[in-house]
CSV table of C-alpha atoms in Angstrom, one decimal:
chain,number,residue,atom,x,y,z
A,131,UNK,CA,232.2,167.2,87.1
A,132,UNK,CA,229.3,166.3,89.4
A,133,UNK,CA,229.3,167.4,93.0
A,134,UNK,CA,229.7,164.5,95.3
A,135,UNK,CA,229.1,163.8,99.0
A,136,UNK,CA,232.3,162.3,100.3
A,137,UNK,CA,232.7,160.6,103.7
A,138,UNK,CA,236.3,160.6,104.9
A,139,UNK,CA,237.7,158.7,107.9
A,140,UNK,CA,240.0,160.4,110.3
A,141,UNK,CA,242.6,158.1,111.9
A,142,UNK,CA,245.1,156.7,109.4
A,143,UNK,CA,243.5,158.6,106.6
A,144,UNK,CA,243.9,162.2,107.7
A,145,UNK,CA,246.4,161.6,110.5
A,146,UNK,CA,248.7,158.7,111.1
A,147,UNK,CA,247.2,157.6,114.4
A,148,UNK,CA,247.5,153.8,114.9
A,149,UNK,CA,251.3,153.7,115.1
A,150,UNK,CA,251.3,156.4,117.7
A,151,UNK,CA,248.5,154.9,119.7
A,152,UNK,CA,250.0,151.4,119.7
A,153,UNK,CA,253.5,152.6,120.6
A,154,UNK,CA,252.2,154.8,123.4
A,155,UNK,CA,249.9,151.9,124.7
A,156,UNK,CA,252.8,149.5,124.7
A,157,UNK,CA,255.0,152.0,126.6
A,158,UNK,CA,252.3,152.8,129.2
A,159,UNK,CA,251.1,149.3,129.9
A,160,UNK,CA,254.1,147.1,129.1
A,161,UNK,CA,252.3,145.2,126.3
A,162,UNK,CA,253.4,144.1,122.9
A,163,UNK,CA,250.5,145.0,120.7
A,164,UNK,CA,251.5,144.8,117.0
A,165,UNK,CA,250.1,147.0,114.3
A,166,UNK,CA,249.2,144.0,112.2
A,167,UNK,CA,246.6,142.9,114.8
A,168,UNK,CA,245.8,146.1,116.6
A,169,UNK,CA,242.4,146.4,114.9
A,170,UNK,CA,241.4,142.8,115.7
A,171,UNK,CA,238.5,142.4,118.1
A,172,UNK,CA,239.4,140.6,121.3
A,173,UNK,CA,243.2,140.8,120.6
A,174,UNK,CA,244.8,139.3,123.8
A,175,UNK,CA,247.9,141.5,123.3
A,176,UNK,CA,246.0,144.4,124.8
A,177,UNK,CA,246.0,142.5,128.1
A,178,UNK,CA,242.7,144.0,129.3
A,179,UNK,CA,239.0,143.5,128.7
A,180,UNK,CA,237.4,145.5,126.0
A,181,UNK,CA,236.0,148.2,128.3
A,182,UNK,CA,239.4,148.8,129.9
A,183,UNK,CA,241.2,148.8,126.5
A,184,UNK,CA,238.8,151.5,125.2
A,185,UNK,CA,239.2,153.5,128.4
A,186,UNK,CA,243.0,153.4,128.0
A,187,UNK,CA,242.8,154.2,124.3
A,188,UNK,CA,240.6,157.2,125.0
A,189,UNK,CA,243.1,158.4,127.6
A,190,UNK,CA,245.8,158.3,125.0
A,191,UNK,CA,243.7,160.0,122.4
A,192,UNK,CA,242.8,162.8,124.8
A,193,UNK,CA,246.5,163.3,125.7
A,194,UNK,CA,248.6,166.3,124.5
A,195,UNK,CA,250.8,164.1,122.3
A,196,UNK,CA,247.9,162.7,120.3
A,197,UNK,CA,246.1,166.0,120.1
A,198,UNK,CA,249.3,167.7,118.8
A,199,UNK,CA,249.7,165.2,115.9
A,200,UNK,CA,249.4,167.1,112.6
A,201,UNK,CA,247.6,165.6,109.7
A,202,UNK,CA,249.4,163.9,106.8
A,203,UNK,CA,250.9,166.6,104.6
A,204,UNK,CA,249.3,165.1,101.5
A,205,UNK,CA,245.9,165.2,103.2
A,206,UNK,CA,245.8,168.9,103.9
A,207,UNK,CA,246.1,170.1,100.3
A,208,UNK,CA,243.9,167.3,98.9
A,209,UNK,CA,241.1,167.9,101.3
A,210,UNK,CA,241.2,171.6,100.5
A,211,UNK,CA,241.0,170.9,96.8
A,212,UNK,CA,238.2,168.4,97.2
A,213,UNK,CA,236.2,170.7,99.5
A,214,UNK,CA,236.2,173.3,96.7
A,215,UNK,CA,234.1,171.0,94.5
A,216,UNK,CA,232.4,168.5,96.8
A,217,UNK,CA,230.6,168.2,100.1
A,218,UNK,CA,233.0,166.5,102.6
A,219,UNK,CA,232.0,164.9,105.9
A,220,UNK,CA,234.3,163.4,108.5
A,221,UNK,CA,232.9,160.0,109.5
A,222,UNK,CA,235.0,158.5,112.2
A,223,UNK,CA,234.9,155.5,114.5
A,224,UNK,CA,236.4,157.7,117.2
A,225,UNK,CA,234.2,157.7,120.3
A,226,UNK,CA,232.3,160.9,121.1
A,227,UNK,CA,234.4,161.3,124.3
A,228,UNK,CA,237.3,162.5,122.1
A,229,UNK,CA,235.1,164.8,120.0
A,230,UNK,CA,237.0,167.9,121.2
A,231,UNK,CA,240.3,166.5,119.9
A,232,UNK,CA,238.7,165.8,116.5
A,233,UNK,CA,237.0,169.2,116.3
A,234,UNK,CA,240.2,171.0,117.3
A,235,UNK,CA,242.2,169.2,114.6
A,236,UNK,CA,239.6,170.0,112.0
A,237,UNK,CA,239.4,173.7,113.0
A,238,UNK,CA,243.2,174.0,112.9
A,239,UNK,CA,244.0,172.3,109.7
A,240,UNK,CA,240.7,171.9,107.7
A,241,UNK,CA,238.7,175.0,108.6
A,242,UNK,CA,235.6,175.2,106.4
A,243,UNK,CA,236.4,172.0,104.6
A,244,UNK,CA,233.9,169.6,106.3
A,245,UNK,CA,230.1,170.0,106.2
A,246,UNK,CA,229.9,167.8,109.3
A,247,UNK,CA,231.8,165.6,111.8
A,248,UNK,CA,230.2,162.3,112.6
A,249,UNK,CA,231.6,160.2,115.5
A,250,UNK,CA,230.0,156.8,115.1
A,251,UNK,CA,232.1,155.2,117.8
A,252,UNK,CA,233.6,151.7,117.7
A,253,UNK,CA,230.3,149.8,117.6
A,254,UNK,CA,228.1,151.8,115.2
A,255,UNK,CA,227.9,151.7,111.5
A,256,UNK,CA,229.8,154.0,109.2
A,257,UNK,CA,227.5,152.7,106.4
A,258,UNK,CA,224.5,154.0,108.2
A,259,UNK,CA,226.3,157.4,108.7
A,260,UNK,CA,227.1,157.4,105.0
A,261,UNK,CA,223.5,156.7,104.1
A,262,UNK,CA,222.3,159.4,106.4
A,263,UNK,CA,224.5,162.1,104.8
A,264,UNK,CA,223.9,160.7,101.3
A,265,UNK,CA,227.5,159.9,100.6
A,266,UNK,CA,228.5,158.4,97.3
A,267,UNK,CA,232.1,157.9,98.3
A,268,UNK,CA,233.9,156.7,101.5
A,269,UNK,CA,237.6,156.9,102.0
A,270,UNK,CA,238.7,154.6,104.9
A,271,UNK,CA,241.6,152.4,105.9
A,272,UNK,CA,239.4,149.6,107.3
A,273,UNK,CA,237.8,147.3,104.7
A,274,UNK,CA,235.1,146.4,107.3
A,275,UNK,CA,233.7,150.0,107.1
A,276,UNK,CA,234.0,150.0,103.3
A,277,UNK,CA,231.9,146.9,102.8
A,278,UNK,CA,229.4,148.2,105.3
A,279,UNK,CA,229.2,151.5,103.4
A,280,UNK,CA,228.7,149.7,100.1
A,281,UNK,CA,225.7,147.9,101.7
A,282,UNK,CA,224.2,151.3,102.5
A,283,UNK,CA,224.4,152.9,99.1
A,284,UNK,CA,228.0,154.2,98.8
A,285,UNK,CA,229.1,153.7,95.1
A,286,UNK,CA,232.9,154.1,95.5
A,287,UNK,CA,234.8,152.8,98.5
A,288,UNK,CA,238.4,153.8,98.6
A,289,UNK,CA,240.6,151.6,100.7
A,290,UNK,CA,243.2,154.1,101.9
A,291,UNK,CA,246.8,153.5,102.9
A,292,UNK,CA,249.3,150.7,102.9
A,293,UNK,CA,249.2,149.5,106.5
A,294,UNK,CA,250.1,146.2,108.2
A,295,UNK,CA,246.5,145.6,109.3
A,296,UNK,CA,245.2,145.7,105.8
A,297,UNK,CA,245.5,142.0,105.1
A,298,UNK,CA,242.1,141.4,103.6
A,299,UNK,CA,242.1,140.4,99.9
A,300,UNK,CA,238.4,141.0,99.6
A,301,UNK,CA,237.7,143.4,96.7
A,302,UNK,CA,234.9,144.1,94.4
A,303,UNK,CA,234.4,146.5,91.5
A,304,UNK,CA,233.5,149.3,93.9
A,305,UNK,CA,236.6,149.1,96.1
A,306,UNK,CA,239.7,150.9,94.9
A,307,UNK,CA,243.1,150.9,96.7
A,308,UNK,CA,244.8,154.3,97.2
A,309,UNK,CA,248.2,154.4,98.9
A,310,UNK,CA,248.1,158.2,99.4
A,311,UNK,CA,245.9,161.3,98.9
A,312,UNK,CA,247.1,162.0,95.4
A,313,UNK,CA,245.8,158.6,94.3
A,314,UNK,CA,242.6,159.0,96.3
A,315,UNK,CA,242.0,162.5,94.9
A,316,UNK,CA,242.5,161.1,91.3
A,317,UNK,CA,240.0,158.3,91.9
A,318,UNK,CA,237.4,160.8,93.2
A,319,UNK,CA,237.9,163.1,90.2
A,320,UNK,CA,237.5,160.2,87.8
A,321,UNK,CA,234.4,159.1,89.5
A,322,UNK,CA,232.9,162.6,89.5
A,323,UNK,CA,233.5,162.8,85.8
């Protein structure tokens, strides 16, 4: 088995974040944001301009409820097994303002598993981050990031989860669907040979 550099997203890959964030946002601001469209740019359901939406989201992500969310149970064991054989990097679209929340979660549940944590923010390229670290694999729930990563040299893009916002039918031979960490881990093992 060859040793791989694997980039792994955080939200909705390691922890189930979007459902909590959308539910909390709707409760706090009296909105009706739906999971199906929560990841769409300029979604009018947020009822605020982009700057204000991100400020509100950051407030939620820095709150005690979000910080206390444990990772998916299947993620913890799979990440530990993968880290024993590969170099793992957390590559997240989270903004740097919530870096402390991310680092705390990694220290608590994934100590020693990740070689680096890369906060690219909402406007920067996960593909560029993958190229910088030399990643051959990206595991992400957002096809936009997977296609970007493929353009920057990633060889295997794993589209993680089975979420309402995953409506794109765009696939190519380098994108694989994995509904959970058992499937993702199997795909990575097969790719590593």
